[in-house]
mmCIF file of C-alpha atoms and ligand atoms in Angstrom:
data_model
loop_
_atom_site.group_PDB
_atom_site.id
_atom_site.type_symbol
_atom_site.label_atom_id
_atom_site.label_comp_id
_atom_site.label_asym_id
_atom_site.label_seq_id
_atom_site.Cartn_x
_atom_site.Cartn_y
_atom_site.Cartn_z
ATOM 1 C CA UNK A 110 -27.020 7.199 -4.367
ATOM 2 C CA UNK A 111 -26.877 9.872 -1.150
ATOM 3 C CA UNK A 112 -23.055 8.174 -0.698
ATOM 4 C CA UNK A 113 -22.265 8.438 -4.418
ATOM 5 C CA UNK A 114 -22.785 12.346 -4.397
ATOM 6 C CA UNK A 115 -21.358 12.758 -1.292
ATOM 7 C CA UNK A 116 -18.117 10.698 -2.567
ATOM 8 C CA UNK A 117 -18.080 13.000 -5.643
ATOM 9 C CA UNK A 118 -18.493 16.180 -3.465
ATOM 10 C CA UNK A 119 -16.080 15.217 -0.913
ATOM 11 C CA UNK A 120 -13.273 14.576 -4.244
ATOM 12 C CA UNK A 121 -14.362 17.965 -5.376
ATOM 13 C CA UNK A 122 -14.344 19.955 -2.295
ATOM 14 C CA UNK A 123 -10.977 18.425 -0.504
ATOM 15 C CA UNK A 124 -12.478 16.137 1.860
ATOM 16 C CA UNK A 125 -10.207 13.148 1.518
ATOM 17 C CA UNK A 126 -6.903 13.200 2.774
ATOM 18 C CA UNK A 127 -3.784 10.695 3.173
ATOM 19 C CA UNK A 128 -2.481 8.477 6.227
ATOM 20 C CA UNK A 129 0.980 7.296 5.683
ATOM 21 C CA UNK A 130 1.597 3.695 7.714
ATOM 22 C CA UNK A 131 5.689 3.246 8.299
ATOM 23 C CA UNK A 132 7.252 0.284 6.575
ATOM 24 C CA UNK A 133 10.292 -0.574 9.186
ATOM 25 C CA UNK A 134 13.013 -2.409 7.844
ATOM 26 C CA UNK A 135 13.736 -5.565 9.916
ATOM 27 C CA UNK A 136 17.569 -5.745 9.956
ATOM 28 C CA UNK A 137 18.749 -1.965 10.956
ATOM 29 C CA UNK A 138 15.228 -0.672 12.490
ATOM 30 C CA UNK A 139 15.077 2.782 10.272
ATOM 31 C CA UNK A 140 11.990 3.699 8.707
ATOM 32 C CA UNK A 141 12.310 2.693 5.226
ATOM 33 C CA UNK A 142 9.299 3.130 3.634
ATOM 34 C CA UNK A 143 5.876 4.854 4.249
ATOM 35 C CA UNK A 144 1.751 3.063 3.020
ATOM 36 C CA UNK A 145 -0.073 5.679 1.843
ATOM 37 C CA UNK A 146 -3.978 5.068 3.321
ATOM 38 C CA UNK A 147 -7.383 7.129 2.209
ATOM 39 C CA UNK A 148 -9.688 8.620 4.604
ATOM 40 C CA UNK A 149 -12.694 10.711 4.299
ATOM 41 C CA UNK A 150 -12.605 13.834 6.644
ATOM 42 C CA UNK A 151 -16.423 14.073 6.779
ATOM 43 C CA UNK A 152 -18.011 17.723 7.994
ATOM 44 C CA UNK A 153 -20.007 16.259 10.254
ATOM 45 C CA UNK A 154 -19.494 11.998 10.838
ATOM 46 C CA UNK A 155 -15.180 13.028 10.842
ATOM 47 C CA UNK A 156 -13.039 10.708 10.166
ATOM 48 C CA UNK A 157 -14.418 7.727 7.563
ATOM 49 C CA UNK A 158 -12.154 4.472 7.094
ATOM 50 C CA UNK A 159 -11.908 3.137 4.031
ATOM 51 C CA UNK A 160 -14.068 -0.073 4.215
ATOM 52 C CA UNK A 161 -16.790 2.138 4.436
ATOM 53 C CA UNK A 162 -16.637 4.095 1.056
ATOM 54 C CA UNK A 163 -13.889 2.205 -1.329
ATOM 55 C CA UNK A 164 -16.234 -0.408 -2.521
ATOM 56 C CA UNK A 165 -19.184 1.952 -3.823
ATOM 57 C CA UNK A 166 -16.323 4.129 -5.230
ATOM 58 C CA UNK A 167 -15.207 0.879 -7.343
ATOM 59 C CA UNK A 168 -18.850 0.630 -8.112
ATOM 60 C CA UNK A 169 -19.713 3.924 -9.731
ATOM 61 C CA UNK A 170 -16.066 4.203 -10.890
ATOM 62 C CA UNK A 171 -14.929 7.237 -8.915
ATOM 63 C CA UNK A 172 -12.126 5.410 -7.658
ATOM 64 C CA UNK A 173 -10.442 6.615 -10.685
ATOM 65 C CA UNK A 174 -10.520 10.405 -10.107
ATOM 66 C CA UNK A 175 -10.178 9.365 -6.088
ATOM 67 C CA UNK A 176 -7.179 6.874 -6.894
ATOM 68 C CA UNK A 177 -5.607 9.624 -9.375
ATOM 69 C CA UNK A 178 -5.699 12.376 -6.696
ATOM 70 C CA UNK A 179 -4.038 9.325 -3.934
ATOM 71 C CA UNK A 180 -1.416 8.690 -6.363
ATOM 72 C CA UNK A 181 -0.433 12.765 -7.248
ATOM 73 C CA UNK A 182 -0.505 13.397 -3.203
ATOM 74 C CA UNK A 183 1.172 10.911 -2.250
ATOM 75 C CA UNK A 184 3.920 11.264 -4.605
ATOM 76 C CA UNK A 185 4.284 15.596 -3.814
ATOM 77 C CA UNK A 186 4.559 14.150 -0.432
ATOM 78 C CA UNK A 187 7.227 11.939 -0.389
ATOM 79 C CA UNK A 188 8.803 14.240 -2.649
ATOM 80 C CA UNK A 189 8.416 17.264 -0.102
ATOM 81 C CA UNK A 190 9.813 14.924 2.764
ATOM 82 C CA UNK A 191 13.011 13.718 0.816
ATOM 83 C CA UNK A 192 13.339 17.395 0.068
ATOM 84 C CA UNK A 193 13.407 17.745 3.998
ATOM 85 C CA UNK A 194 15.932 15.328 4.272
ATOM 86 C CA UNK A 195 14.078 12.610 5.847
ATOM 87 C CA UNK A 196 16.006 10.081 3.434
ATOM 88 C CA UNK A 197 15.341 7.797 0.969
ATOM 89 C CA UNK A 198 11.961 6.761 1.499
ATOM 90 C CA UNK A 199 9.493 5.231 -0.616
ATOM 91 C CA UNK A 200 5.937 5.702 -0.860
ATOM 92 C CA UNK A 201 3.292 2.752 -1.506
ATOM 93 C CA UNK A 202 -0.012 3.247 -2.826
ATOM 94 C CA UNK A 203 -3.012 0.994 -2.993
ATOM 95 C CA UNK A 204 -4.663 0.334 -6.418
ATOM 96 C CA UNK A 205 -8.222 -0.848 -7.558
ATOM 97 C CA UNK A 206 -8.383 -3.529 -10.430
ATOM 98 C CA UNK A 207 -11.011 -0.778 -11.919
ATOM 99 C CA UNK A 208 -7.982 2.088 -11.858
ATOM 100 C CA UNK A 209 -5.396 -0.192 -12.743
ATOM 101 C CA UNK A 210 -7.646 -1.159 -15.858
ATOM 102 C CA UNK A 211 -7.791 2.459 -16.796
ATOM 103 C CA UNK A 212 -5.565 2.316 -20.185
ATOM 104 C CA UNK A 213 -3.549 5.626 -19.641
ATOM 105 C CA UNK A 214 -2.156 4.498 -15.915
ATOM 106 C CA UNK A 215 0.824 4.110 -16.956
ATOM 107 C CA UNK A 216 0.981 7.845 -18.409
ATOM 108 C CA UNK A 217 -0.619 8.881 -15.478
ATOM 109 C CA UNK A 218 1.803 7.204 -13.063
ATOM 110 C CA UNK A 219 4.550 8.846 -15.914
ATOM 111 C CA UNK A 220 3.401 12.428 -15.633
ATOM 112 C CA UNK A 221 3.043 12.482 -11.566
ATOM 113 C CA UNK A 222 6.614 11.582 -11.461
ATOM 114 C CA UNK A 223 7.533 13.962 -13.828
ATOM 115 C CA UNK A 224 5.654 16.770 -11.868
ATOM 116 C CA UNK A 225 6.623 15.807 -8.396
ATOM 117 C CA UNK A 226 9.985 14.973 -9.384
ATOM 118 C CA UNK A 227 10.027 11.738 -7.175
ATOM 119 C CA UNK A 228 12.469 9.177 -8.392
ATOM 120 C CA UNK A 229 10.397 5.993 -9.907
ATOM 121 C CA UNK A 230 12.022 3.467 -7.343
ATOM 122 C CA UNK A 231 10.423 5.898 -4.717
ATOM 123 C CA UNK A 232 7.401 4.761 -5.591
ATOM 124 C CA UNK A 233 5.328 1.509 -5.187
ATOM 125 C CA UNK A 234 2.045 0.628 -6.628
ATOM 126 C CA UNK A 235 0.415 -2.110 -4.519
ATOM 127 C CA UNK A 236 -1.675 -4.947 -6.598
ATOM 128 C CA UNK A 237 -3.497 -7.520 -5.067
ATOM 129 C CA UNK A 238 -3.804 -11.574 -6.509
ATOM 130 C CA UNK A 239 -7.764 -10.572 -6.860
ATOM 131 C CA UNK A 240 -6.898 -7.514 -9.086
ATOM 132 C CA UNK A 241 -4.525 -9.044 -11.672
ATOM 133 C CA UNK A 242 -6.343 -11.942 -11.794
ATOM 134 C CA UNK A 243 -9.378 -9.599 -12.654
ATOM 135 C CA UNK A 244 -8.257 -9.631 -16.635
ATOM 136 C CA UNK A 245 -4.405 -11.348 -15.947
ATOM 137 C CA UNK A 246 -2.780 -10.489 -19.018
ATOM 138 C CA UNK A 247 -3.967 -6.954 -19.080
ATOM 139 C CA UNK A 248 -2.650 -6.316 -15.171
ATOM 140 C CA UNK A 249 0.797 -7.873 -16.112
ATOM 141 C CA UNK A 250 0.914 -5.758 -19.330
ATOM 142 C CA UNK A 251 0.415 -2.597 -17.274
ATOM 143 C CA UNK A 252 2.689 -4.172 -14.736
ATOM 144 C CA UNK A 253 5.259 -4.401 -16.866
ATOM 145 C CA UNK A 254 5.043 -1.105 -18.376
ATOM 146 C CA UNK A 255 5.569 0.339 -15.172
ATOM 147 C CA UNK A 256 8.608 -1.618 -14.366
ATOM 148 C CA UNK A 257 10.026 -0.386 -17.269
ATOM 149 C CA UNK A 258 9.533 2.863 -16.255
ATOM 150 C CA UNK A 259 11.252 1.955 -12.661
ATOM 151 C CA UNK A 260 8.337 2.069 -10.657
ATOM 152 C CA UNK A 261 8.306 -0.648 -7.564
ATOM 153 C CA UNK A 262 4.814 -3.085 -7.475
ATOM 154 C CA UNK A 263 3.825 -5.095 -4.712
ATOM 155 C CA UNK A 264 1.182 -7.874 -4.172
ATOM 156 C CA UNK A 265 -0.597 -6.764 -1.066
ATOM 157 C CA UNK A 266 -2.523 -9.315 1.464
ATOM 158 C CA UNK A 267 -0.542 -11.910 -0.351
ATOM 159 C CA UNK A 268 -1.581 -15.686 0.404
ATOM 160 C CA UNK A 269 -5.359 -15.227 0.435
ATOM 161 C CA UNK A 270 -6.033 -14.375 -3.184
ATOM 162 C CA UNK A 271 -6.673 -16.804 -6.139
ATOM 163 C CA UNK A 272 -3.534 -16.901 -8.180
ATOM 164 C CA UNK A 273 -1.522 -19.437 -8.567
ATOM 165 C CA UNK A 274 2.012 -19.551 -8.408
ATOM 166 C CA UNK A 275 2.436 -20.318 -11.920
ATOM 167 C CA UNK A 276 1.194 -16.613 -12.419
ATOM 168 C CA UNK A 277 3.362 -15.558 -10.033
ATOM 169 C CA UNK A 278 6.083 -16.124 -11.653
ATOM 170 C CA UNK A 279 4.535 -14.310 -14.107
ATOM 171 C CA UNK A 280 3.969 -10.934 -12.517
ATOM 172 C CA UNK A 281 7.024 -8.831 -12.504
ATOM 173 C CA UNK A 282 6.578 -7.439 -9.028
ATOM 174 C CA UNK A 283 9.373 -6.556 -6.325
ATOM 175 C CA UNK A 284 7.619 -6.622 -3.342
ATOM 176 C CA UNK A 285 5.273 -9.728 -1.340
ATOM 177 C CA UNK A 286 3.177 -8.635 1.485
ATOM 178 C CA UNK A 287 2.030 -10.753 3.695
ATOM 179 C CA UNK A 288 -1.671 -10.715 4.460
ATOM 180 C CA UNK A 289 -1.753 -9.678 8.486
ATOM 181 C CA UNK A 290 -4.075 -12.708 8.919
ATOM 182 C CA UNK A 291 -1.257 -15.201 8.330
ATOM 183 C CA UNK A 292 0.963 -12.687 11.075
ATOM 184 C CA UNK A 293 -2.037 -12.478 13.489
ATOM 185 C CA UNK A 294 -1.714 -15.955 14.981
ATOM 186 C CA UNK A 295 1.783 -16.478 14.329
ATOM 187 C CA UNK A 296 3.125 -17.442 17.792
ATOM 188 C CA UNK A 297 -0.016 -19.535 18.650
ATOM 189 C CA UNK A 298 -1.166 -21.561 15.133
ATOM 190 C CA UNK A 299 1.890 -23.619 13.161
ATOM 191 C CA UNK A 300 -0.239 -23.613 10.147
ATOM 192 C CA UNK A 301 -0.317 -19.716 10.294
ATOM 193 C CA UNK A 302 3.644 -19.838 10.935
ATOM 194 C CA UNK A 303 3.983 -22.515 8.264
ATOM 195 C CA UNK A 304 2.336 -20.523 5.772
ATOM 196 C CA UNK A 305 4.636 -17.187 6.627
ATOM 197 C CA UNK A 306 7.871 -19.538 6.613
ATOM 198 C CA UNK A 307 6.727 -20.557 2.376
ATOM 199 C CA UNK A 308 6.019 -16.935 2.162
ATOM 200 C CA UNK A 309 9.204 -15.837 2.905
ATOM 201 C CA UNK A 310 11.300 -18.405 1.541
ATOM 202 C CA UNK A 311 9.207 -18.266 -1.677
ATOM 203 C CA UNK A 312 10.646 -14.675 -1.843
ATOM 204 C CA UNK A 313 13.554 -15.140 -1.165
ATOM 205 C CA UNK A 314 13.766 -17.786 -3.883
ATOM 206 C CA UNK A 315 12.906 -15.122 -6.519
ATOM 207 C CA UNK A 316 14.332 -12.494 -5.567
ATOM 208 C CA UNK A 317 11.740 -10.270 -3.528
ATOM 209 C CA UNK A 318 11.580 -8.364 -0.741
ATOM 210 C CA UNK A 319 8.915 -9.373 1.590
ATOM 211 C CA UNK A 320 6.812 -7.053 4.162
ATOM 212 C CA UNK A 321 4.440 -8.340 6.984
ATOM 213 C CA UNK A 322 1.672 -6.859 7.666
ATOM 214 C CA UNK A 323 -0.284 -6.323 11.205
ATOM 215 C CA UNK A 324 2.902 -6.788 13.178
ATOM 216 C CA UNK A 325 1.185 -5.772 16.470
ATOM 217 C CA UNK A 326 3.831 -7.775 18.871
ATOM 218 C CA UNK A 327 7.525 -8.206 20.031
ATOM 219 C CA UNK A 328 7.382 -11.991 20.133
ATOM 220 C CA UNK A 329 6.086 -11.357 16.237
ATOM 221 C CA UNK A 330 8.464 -9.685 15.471
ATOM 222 C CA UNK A 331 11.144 -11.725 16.942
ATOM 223 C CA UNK A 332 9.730 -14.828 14.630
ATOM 224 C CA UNK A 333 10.136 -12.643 11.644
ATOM 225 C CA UNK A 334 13.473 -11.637 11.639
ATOM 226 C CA UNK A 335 14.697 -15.324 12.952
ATOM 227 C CA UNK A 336 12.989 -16.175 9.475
ATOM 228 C CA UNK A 337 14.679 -13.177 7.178
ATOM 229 C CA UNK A 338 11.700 -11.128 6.193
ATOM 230 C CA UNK A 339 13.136 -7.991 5.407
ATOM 231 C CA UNK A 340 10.070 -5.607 6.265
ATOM 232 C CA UNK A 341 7.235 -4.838 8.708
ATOM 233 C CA UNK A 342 4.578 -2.802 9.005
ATOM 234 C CA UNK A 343 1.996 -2.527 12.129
ATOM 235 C CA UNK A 344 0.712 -1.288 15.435
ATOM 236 C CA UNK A 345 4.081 -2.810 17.102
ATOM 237 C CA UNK A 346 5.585 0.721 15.038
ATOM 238 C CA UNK A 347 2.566 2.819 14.377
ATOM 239 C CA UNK A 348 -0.537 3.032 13.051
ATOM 240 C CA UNK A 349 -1.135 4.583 9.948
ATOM 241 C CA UNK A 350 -0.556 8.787 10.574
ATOM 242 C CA UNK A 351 -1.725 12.261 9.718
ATOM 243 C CA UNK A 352 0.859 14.025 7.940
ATOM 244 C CA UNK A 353 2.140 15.958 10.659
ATOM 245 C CA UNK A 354 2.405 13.038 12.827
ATOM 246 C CA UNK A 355 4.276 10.845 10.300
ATOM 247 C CA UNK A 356 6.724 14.124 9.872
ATOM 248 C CA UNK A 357 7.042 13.942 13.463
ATOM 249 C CA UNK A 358 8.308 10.606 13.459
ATOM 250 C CA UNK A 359 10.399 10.991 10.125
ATOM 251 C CA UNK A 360 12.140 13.447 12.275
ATOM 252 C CA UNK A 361 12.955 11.587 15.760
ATOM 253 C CA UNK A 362 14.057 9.005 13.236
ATOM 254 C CA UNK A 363 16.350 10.872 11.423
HETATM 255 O O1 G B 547 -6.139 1.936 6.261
HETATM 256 P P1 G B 547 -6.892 0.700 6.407
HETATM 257 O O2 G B 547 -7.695 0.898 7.185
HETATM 258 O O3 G B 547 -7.819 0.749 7.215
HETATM 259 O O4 G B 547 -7.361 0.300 4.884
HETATM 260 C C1 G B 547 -8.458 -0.538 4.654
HETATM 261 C C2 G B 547 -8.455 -1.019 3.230
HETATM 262 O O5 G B 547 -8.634 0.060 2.323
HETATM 263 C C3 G B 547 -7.162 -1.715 2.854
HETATM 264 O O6 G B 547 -7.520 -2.919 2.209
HETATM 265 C C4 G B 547 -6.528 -0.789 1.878
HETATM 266 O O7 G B 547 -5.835 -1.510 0.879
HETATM 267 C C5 G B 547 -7.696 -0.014 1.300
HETATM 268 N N1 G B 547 -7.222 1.305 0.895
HETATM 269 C C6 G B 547 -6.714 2.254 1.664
HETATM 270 N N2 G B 547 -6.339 3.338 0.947
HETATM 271 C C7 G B 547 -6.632 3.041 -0.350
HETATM 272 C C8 G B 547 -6.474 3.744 -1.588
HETATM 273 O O8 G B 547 -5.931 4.846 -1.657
HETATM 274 N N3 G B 547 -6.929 3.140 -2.710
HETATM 275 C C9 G B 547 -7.481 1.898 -2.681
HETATM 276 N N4 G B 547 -7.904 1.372 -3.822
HETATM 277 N N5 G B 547 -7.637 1.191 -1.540
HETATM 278 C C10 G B 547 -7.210 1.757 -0.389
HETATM 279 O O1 G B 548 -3.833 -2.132 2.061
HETATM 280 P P1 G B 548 -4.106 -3.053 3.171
HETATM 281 O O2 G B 548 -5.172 -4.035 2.979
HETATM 282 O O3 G B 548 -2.874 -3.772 3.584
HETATM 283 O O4 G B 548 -4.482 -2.106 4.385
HETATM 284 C C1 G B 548 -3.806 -2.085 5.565
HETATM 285 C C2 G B 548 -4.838 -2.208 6.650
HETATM 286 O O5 G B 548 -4.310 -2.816 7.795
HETATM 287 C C3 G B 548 -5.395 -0.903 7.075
HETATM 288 O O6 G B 548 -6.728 -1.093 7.357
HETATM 289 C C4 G B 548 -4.647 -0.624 8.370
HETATM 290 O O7 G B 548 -5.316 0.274 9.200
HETATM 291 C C5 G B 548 -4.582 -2.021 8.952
HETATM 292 N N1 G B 548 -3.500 -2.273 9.885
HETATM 293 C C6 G B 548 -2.279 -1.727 9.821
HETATM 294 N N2 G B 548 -1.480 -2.215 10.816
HETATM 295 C C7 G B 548 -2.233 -3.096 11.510
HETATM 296 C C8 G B 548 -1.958 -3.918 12.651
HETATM 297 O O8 G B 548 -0.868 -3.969 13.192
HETATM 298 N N3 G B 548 -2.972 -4.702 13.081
HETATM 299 C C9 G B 548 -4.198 -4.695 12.489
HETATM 300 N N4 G B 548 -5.121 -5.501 13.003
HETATM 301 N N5 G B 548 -4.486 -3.926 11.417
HETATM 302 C C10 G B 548 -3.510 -3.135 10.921
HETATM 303 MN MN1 MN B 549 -1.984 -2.159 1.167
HETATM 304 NA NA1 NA B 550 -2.914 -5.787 3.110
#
């Protein structure tokens, strides 16, 4: 209960802020992309990660104001950096099965755009399995309404949810991200490598872009792009960065 008001009064009093992780793509090395990540700037414990806090948000529901106010920051952001020519970049944001039940998302997702002025394919909203399988045919409805408005969607820490791949072929999503467990062991366990070589071949066989996650290491790396994955994201690049350090690297990029 303590956490719950404290959730609530960090919301109201500007206590969360943003993290943006790069998304590097594979081929030509530029910064391509940027995750979006929540933290909790507490007074007095500082910085709070989000395994702490995001489940009792889902709980009580104040993911939904929290996840609205990710969304709207993330997309002024991006906004502001392609305004300082930092390039076509797109931002991806992590959703909740509770806020991507909420039934006006899609207007919501509608009137950030329209405020920030971000072009729809600058955005992504990441899903995982877990979430669409949650209620299935209400997550693909909303998917689909916001692929018809142009926005990107993603299935996050993809491989160790419960779909199948008969739903699969049922979401209309752009983007597969492989879960960083499958990268972890790559070099060292041939089921992990196995299961990264479907991954990516899946994609490629309908038509996705795929991102690994957790890339921490060269020889990781190397595997990746011998097998065509088009994206990474982890330590190898950066971890995920305060705004003025993510600007900083936008900017030696450039
Ligand atoms: O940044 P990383 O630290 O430690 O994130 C931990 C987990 O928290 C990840 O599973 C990530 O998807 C989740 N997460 C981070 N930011 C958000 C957010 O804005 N909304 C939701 N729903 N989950 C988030
Ligand atoms: O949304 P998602 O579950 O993908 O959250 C990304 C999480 O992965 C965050 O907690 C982030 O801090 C973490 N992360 C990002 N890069 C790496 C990495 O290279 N290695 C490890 N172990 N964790 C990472
Ligand atoms: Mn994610
Ligand atoms: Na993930």
């Amino acid at each position: 209960l303590e956490l719950e008001g404290a959730l609530r009064h960090a919301l109201a009093h500007g206590e969360f802020e943003l993290h943006y992780q790069p998304q590097v793509d594979v081929a030509s090395g530029q910064v391509v992309g940027m995750e979006a990540l929540l933290r909790w700037r507490h007074p007095r414990l500082g910085l709070v990660q989000p395994e702490r806090f995001i489940g009792l948000a889902e709980e009580t529901g104040l993911i939904v104001p929290i996840g609205a106010w990710v969304l709207r920051t993330a997309a002024l952001q991006n906004r502001a950096w392609q305004r300082a020519g930092y390039g076509p970049l797109r931002i991806a944001v992590n959703m909740s099965a509770r806020q991507f039940a909420e039934p006006g998302l899609a207007r919501e997702v509608a009137a950030v755009l329209a405020e920030s002025g971000l072009a729809p394919d600058s955005l992504e909203v990441e899903v995982t399995e877990s979430l669409v399988m949650t209620d299935a045919e209400a997550a693909i409805a909303t998917m689909h309404e916001l692929k018809a408005m142009g926005v990107a969607m993603s299935i996050d820490d993809f491989g160790t949810g419960y779909s199948s791949l008969s739903y699969l072929k049922r979401f209309p999503v752009d983007v597969l991200k492989i879960d960083r467990s499958f990268v972890h062991d790559l070099a060292g366990d041939s089921a992990d490598a196995a299961m990264v070589d479907a991954i990516i071949s899946l994609a490629r066989g309908l038509r996705l872009r795929v991102i690994a996650e957790g890339v921490e290491t060269c020889a990781q790396l190397d595997y990746l792009r011998d097998q065509g994955c088009d994206l990474v994201q982890g330590y190898l690049y950066s971890r995920a960065l305060p705004v003025a350090e993510a600007e900083q690297l936008l900017r030696a990029g450039r």
